[in-house]
CSV table of C-alpha atoms and ligand atoms in Angstrom, one decimal:
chain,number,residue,atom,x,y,z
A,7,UNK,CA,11.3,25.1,12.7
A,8,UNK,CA,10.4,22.3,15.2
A,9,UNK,CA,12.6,21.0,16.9
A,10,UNK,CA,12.0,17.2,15.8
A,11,UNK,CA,13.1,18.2,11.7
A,12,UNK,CA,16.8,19.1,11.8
A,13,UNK,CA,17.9,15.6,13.9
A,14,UNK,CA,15.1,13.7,11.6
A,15,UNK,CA,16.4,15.0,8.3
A,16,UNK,CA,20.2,14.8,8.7
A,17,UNK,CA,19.5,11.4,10.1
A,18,UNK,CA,17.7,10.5,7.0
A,19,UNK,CA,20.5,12.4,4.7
A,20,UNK,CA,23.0,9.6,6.0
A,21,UNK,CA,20.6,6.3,6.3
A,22,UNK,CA,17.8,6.8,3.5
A,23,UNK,CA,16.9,3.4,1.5
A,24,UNK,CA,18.1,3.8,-1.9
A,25,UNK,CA,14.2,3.3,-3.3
A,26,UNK,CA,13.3,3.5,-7.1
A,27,UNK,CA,10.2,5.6,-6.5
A,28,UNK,CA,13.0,8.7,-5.0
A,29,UNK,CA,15.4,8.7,-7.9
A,30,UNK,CA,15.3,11.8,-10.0
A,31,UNK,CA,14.3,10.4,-13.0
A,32,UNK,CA,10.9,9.4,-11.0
A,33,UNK,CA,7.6,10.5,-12.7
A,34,UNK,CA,4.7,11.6,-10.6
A,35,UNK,CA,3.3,8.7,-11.9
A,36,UNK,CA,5.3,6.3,-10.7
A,37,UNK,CA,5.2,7.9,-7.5
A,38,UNK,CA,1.8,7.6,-7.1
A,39,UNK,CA,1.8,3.9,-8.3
A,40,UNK,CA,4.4,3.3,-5.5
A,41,UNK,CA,2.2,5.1,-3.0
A,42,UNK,CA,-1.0,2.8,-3.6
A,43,UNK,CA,1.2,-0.5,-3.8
A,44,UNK,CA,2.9,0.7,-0.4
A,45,UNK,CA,-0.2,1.4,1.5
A,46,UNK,CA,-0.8,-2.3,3.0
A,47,UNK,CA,2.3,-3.7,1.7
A,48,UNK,CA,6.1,-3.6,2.8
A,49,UNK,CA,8.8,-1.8,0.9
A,50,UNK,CA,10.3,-5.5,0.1
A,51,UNK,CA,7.7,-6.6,-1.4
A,52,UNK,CA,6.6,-3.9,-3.5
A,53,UNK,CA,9.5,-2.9,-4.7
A,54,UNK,CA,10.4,-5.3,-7.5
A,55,UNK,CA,6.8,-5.4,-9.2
A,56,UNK,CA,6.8,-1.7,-9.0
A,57,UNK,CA,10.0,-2.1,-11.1
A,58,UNK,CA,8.4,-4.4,-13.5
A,59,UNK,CA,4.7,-2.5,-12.9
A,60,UNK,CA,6.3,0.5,-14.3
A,61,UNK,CA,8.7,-1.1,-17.0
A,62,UNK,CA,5.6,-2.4,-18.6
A,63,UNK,CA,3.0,0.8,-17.9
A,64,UNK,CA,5.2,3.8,-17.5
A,65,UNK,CA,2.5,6.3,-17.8
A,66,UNK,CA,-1.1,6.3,-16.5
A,67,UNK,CA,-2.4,6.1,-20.5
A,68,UNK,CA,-0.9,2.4,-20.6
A,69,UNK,CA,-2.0,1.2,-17.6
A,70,UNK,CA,-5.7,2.6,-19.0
A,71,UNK,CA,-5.3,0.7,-21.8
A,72,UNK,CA,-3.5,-2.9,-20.4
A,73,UNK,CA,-6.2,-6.1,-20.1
A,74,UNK,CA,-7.6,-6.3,-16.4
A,75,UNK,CA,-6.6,-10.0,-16.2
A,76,UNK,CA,-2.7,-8.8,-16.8
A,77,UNK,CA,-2.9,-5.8,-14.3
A,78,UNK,CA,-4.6,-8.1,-11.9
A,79,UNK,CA,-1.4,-10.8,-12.9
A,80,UNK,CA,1.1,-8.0,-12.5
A,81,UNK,CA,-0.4,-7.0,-9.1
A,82,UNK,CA,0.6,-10.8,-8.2
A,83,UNK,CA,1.0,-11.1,-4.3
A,84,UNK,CA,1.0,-7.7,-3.4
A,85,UNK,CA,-2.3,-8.4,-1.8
A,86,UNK,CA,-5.7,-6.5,-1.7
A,87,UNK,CA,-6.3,-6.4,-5.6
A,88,UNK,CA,-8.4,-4.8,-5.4
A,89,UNK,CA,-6.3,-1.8,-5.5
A,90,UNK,CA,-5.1,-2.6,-8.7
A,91,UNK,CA,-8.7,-1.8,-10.3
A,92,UNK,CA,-8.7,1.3,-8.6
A,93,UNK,CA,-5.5,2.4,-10.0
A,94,UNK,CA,-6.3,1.5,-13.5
A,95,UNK,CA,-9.5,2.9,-12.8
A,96,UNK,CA,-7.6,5.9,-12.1
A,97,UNK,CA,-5.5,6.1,-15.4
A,98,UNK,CA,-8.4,5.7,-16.8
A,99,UNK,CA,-9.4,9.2,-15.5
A,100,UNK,CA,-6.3,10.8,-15.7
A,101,UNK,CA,-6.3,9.9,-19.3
A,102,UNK,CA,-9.4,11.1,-20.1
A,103,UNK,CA,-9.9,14.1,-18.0
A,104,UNK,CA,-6.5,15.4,-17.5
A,105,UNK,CA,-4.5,14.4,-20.8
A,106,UNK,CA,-2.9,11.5,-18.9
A,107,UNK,CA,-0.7,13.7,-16.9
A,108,UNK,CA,-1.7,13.9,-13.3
A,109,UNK,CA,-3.5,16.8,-11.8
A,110,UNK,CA,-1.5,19.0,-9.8
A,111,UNK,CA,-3.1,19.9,-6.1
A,112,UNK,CA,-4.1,17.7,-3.4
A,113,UNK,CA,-8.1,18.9,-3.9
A,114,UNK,CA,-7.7,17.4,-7.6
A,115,UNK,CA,-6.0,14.5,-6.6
A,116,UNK,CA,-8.3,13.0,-4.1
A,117,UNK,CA,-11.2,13.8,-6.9
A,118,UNK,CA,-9.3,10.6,-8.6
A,119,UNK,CA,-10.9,6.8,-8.1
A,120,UNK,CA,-9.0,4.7,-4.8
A,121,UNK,CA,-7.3,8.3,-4.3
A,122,UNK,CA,-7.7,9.2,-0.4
A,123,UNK,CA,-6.2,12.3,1.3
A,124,UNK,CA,-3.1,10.1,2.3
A,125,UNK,CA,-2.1,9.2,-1.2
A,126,UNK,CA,-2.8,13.2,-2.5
A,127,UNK,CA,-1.1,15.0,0.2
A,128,UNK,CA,2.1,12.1,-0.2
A,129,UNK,CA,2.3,12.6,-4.4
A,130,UNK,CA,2.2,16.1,-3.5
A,131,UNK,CA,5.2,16.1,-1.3
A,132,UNK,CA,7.0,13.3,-3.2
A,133,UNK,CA,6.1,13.6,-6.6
A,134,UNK,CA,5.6,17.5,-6.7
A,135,UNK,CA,8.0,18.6,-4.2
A,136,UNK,CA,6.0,21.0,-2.4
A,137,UNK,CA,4.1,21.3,1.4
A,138,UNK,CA,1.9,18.8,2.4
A,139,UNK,CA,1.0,17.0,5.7
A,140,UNK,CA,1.8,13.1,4.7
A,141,UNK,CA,0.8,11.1,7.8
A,142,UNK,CA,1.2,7.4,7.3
A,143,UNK,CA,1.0,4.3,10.3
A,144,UNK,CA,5.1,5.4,10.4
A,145,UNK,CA,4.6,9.1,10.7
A,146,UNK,CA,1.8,8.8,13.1
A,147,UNK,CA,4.0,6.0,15.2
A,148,UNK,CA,7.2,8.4,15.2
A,149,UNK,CA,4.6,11.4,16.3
A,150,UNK,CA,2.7,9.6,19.4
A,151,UNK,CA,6.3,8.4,21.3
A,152,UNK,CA,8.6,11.4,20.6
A,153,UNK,CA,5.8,14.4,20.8
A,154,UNK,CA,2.8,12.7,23.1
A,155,UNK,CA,4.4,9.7,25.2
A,156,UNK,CA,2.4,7.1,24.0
A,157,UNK,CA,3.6,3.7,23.0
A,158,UNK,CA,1.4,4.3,19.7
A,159,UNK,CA,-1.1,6.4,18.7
A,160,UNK,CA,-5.1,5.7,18.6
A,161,UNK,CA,-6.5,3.2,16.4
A,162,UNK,CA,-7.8,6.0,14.1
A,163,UNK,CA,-6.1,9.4,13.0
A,164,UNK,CA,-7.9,12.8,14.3
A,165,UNK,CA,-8.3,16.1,12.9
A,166,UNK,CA,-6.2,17.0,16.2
A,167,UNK,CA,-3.7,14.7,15.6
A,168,UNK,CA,-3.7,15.8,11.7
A,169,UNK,CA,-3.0,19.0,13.0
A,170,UNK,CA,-0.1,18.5,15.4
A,171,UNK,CA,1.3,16.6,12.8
A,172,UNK,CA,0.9,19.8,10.4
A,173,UNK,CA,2.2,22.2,13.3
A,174,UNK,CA,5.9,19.7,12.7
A,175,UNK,CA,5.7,20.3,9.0
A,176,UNK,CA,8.1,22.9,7.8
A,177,UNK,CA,6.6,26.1,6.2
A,178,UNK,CA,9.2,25.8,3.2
A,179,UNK,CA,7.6,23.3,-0.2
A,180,UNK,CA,11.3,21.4,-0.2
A,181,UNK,CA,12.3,21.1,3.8
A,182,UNK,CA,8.5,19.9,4.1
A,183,UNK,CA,9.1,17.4,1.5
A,184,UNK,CA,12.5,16.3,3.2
A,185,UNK,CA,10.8,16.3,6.6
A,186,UNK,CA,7.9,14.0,5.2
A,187,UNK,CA,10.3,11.7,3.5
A,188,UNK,CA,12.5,11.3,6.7
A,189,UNK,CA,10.1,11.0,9.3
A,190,UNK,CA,8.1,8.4,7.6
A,191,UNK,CA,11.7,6.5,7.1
A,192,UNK,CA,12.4,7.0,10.7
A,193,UNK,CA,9.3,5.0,11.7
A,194,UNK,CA,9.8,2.1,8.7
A,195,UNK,CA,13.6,1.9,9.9
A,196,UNK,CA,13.8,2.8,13.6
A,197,UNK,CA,11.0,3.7,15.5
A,198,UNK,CA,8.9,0.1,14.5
A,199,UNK,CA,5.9,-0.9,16.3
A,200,UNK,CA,7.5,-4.3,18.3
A,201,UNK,CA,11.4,-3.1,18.5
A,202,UNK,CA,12.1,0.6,18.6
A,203,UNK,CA,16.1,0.9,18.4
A,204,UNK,CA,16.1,3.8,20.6
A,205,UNK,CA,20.3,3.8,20.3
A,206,UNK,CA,20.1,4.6,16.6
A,207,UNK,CA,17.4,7.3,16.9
A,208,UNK,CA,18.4,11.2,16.6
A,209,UNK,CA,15.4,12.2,18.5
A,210,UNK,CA,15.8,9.9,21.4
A,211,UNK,CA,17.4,12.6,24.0
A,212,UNK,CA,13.8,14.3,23.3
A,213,UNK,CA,11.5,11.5,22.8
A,214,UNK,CA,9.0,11.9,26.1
A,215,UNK,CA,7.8,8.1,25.5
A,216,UNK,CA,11.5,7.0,26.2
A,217,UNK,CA,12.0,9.5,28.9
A,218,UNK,CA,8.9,8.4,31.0
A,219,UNK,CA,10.3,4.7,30.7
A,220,UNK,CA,8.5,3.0,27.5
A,221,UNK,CA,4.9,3.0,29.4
A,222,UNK,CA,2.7,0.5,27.9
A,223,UNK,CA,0.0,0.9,25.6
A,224,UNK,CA,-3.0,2.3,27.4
A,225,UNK,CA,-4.9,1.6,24.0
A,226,UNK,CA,-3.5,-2.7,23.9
A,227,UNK,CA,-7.4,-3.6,24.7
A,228,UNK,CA,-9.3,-1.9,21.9
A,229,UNK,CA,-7.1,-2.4,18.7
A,230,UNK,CA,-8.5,-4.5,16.3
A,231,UNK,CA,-6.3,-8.2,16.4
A,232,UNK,CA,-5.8,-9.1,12.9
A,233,UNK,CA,-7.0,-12.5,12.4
A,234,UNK,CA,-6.1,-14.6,9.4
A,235,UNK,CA,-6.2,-18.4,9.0
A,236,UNK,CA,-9.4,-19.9,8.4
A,237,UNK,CA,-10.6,-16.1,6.9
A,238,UNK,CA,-12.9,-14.5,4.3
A,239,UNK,CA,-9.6,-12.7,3.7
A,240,UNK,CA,-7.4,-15.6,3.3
A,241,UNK,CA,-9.8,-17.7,1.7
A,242,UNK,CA,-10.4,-14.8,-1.0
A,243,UNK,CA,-6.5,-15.0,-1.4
A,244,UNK,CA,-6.3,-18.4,-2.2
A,245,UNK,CA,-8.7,-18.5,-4.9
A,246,UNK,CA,-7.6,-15.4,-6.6
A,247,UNK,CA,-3.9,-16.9,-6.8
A,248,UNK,CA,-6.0,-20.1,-8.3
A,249,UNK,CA,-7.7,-17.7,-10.6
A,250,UNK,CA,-4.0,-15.7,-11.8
A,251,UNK,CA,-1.9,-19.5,-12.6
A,252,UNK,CA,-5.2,-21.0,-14.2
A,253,UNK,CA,-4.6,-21.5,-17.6
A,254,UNK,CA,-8.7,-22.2,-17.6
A,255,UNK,CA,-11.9,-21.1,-15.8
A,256,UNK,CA,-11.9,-22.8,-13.0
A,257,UNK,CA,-15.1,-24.5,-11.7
A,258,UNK,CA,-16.1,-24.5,-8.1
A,259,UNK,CA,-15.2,-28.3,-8.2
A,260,UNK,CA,-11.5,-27.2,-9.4
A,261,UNK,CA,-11.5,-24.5,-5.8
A,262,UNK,CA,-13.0,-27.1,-3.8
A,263,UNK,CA,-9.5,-28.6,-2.7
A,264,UNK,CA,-7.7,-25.2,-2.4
A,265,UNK,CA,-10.9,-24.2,0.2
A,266,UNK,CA,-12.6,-27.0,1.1
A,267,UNK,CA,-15.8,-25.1,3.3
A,268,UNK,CA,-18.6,-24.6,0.7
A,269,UNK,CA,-20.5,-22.0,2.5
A,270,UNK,CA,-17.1,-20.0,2.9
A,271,UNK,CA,-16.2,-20.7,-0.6
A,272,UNK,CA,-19.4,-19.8,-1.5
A,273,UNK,CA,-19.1,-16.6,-0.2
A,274,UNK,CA,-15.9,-15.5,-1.3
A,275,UNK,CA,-16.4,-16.2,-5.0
A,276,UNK,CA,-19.4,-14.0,-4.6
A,277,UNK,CA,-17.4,-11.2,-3.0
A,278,UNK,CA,-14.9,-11.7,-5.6
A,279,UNK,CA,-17.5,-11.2,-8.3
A,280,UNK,CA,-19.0,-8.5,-6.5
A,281,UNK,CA,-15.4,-6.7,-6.2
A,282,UNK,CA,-15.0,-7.0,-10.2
A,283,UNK,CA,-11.8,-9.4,-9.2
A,284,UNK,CA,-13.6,-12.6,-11.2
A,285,UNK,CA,-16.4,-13.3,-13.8
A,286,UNK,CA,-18.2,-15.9,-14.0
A,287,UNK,CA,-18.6,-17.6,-17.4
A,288,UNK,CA,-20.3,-20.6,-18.8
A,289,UNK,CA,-17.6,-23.5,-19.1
A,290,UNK,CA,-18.3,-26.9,-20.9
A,291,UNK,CA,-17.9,-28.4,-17.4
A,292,UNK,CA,-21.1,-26.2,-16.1
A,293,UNK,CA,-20.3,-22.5,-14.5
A,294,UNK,CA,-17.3,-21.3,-13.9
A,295,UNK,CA,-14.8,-18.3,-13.2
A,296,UNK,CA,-11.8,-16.4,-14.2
A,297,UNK,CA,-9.8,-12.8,-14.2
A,298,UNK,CA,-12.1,-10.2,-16.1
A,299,UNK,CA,-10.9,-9.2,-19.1
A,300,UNK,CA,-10.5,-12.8,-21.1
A,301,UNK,CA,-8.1,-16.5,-21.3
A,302,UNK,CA,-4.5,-15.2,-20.8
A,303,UNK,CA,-2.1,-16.3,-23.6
A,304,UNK,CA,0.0,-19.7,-23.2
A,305,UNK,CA,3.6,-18.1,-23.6
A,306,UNK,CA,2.4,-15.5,-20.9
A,307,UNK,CA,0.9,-18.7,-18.1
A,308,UNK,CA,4.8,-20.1,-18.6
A,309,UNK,CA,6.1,-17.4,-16.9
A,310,UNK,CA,3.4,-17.4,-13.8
A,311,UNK,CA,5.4,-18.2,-10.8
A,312,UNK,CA,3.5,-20.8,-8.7
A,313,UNK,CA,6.7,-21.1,-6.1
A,314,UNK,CA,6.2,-18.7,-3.7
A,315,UNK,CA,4.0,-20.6,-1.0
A,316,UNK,CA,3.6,-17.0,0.8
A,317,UNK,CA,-0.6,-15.9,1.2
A,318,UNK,CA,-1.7,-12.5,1.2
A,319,UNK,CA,-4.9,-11.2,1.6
A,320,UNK,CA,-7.7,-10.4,-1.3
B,32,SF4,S1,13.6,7.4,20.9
B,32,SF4,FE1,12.8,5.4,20.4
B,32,SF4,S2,10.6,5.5,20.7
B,32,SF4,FE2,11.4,7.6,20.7
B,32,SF4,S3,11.1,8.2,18.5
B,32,SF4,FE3,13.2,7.4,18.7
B,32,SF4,S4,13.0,5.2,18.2
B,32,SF4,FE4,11.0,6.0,18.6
């Protein structure tokens, strides 16, 4: 066994989050709804619509058969909505090719809409228990300081990174899924991209980044700065939180004072259409647009929150 899973596991045995998505009474479902809501959104966040996500649509058949507008509602400020499509889009599938139980086997799983090699190979370790090599941002982090020496790794994964990170991945279906699990904790707890806390890690007498003194990233220059005020991105976020609390369609007059650039504007309810995330529809006040899938009901717009000023990105 490497010599990085024995310290990561029982390090993870004694500090693992307490996460609805690892209880035992999990469905592979659920798992792979948590995996898709987790991909560009923190634990924090996701975790209390997952709860309500999977109150109301336990299995994949009632997601499949729930209204876009309420998935896209449900999906609230998770961010990227997009992603909520493609997981209906995916029950939808499930439902109709596989009985509404998901496939077993990371081949079938990526075969599934919005379904990439990360998300199979991570049900497959979480949700099924058995070997699989789950490489995340954390994994990958964890992987470049303790095994390579680098403050983090290159902007995109390799196959030869893919398969160091395999060569750490025990042989056994449930140590691999404990190693998965713990190393990818490690990096969301401990070994974070600003503030390692070295002290509190039980690799550190091996990590080779610390023991060649922290050098800094060689890479700093070519990584992409995410920009965000004044974006396409949050531009498209602003309307589609107009679009979730409207009670209406709203015409491009009534998203004129959330985005006041027209061409931007323009462009963004254009995307949005383009993305399936709004229709456009003929209102008595001339063209206008709303959630596919129809008006939501008034008893359901009283409960919209409208408080949390926070912007994410569509
Ligand atoms: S010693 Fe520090 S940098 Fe190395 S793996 Fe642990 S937390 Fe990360």
């Amino acid at each position: 066994m490497h010599a990085l899973v024995e310290p990561v596991v029982a390090w993870f045995d004694a500090h693992a989050r307490e996460l609805p998505w690892r209880h035992a009474d999990r469905t592979a479902w659920g798992v792979l709804v948590s995996e898709v809501m987790l991909q560009q959104t923190p634990v924090a966040r996701v975790e209390p619509v997952w709860r309500a996500w999977m109150q109301r649509w336990p299995t994949a058949a009632d997601l499949a058969a729930a209204r876009p507008d309420d998935v896209l509602r449900a999906w609230g400020r998770l961010g990227y909505p997009r992603r909520a499509l493609r997981l209906q889009e995916c029950a939808r599938v499930v439902v109709a090719r596989h009985d509404g139980d998901l496939p077993d086997g990371e081949a079938a799983l990526v075969d599934l809409p919005g379904i990439g090699t990360y998300t199979a190979a991570a049900v497959t370790a979480f949700a099924r228990g058995r070997r699989a090599v789950v490489v995340d941002t954390n994994v990958r982090r964890v992987l470049a300081r303790a095994l390579e020496g680098r403050a983090l790794p290159a902007p995109h994964l390799s196959s030869a990174e893919l398969r160091r990170a395999g060569d750490v991945v025990p042989e056994d279906d449930a140590a691999s899924a404990r190693w998965n699990a713990a190393v990818m904790e490690l990096g969301a707890l401990v070994c974070t991209a600003r503030s390692p806390r070295c002290d509190a890690c039980p690799v550190a007498d091996r990590c080779r980044w610390r023991l060649a003194g922290m050098p800094p990233d060689e890479l700093a220059g070519r990584r992409r700065r995410q920009a965000w005020h004044g974006t396409d991105r949050q531009a498209r976020g602003r309307v589609m939180a107009a679009l979730r609390d409207a009670a209406h369609p709203l015409t491009d007059g009534d998203l004129a004072p959330l985005w006041p650039e027209d061409d931007q504007r323009a462009r963004v309810l254009a995307s949005l259409l383009a993305d399936g995330l709004a229709v456009a529809v003929d209102d008595d006040r001339g063209p206008a647009y709303r959630l596919p899938g129809g008006p939501v009901a008034a008893e359901e717009r009283a409960t919209l929150s409208t408080a949390d000023a926070v912007e994410l990105p569509a």
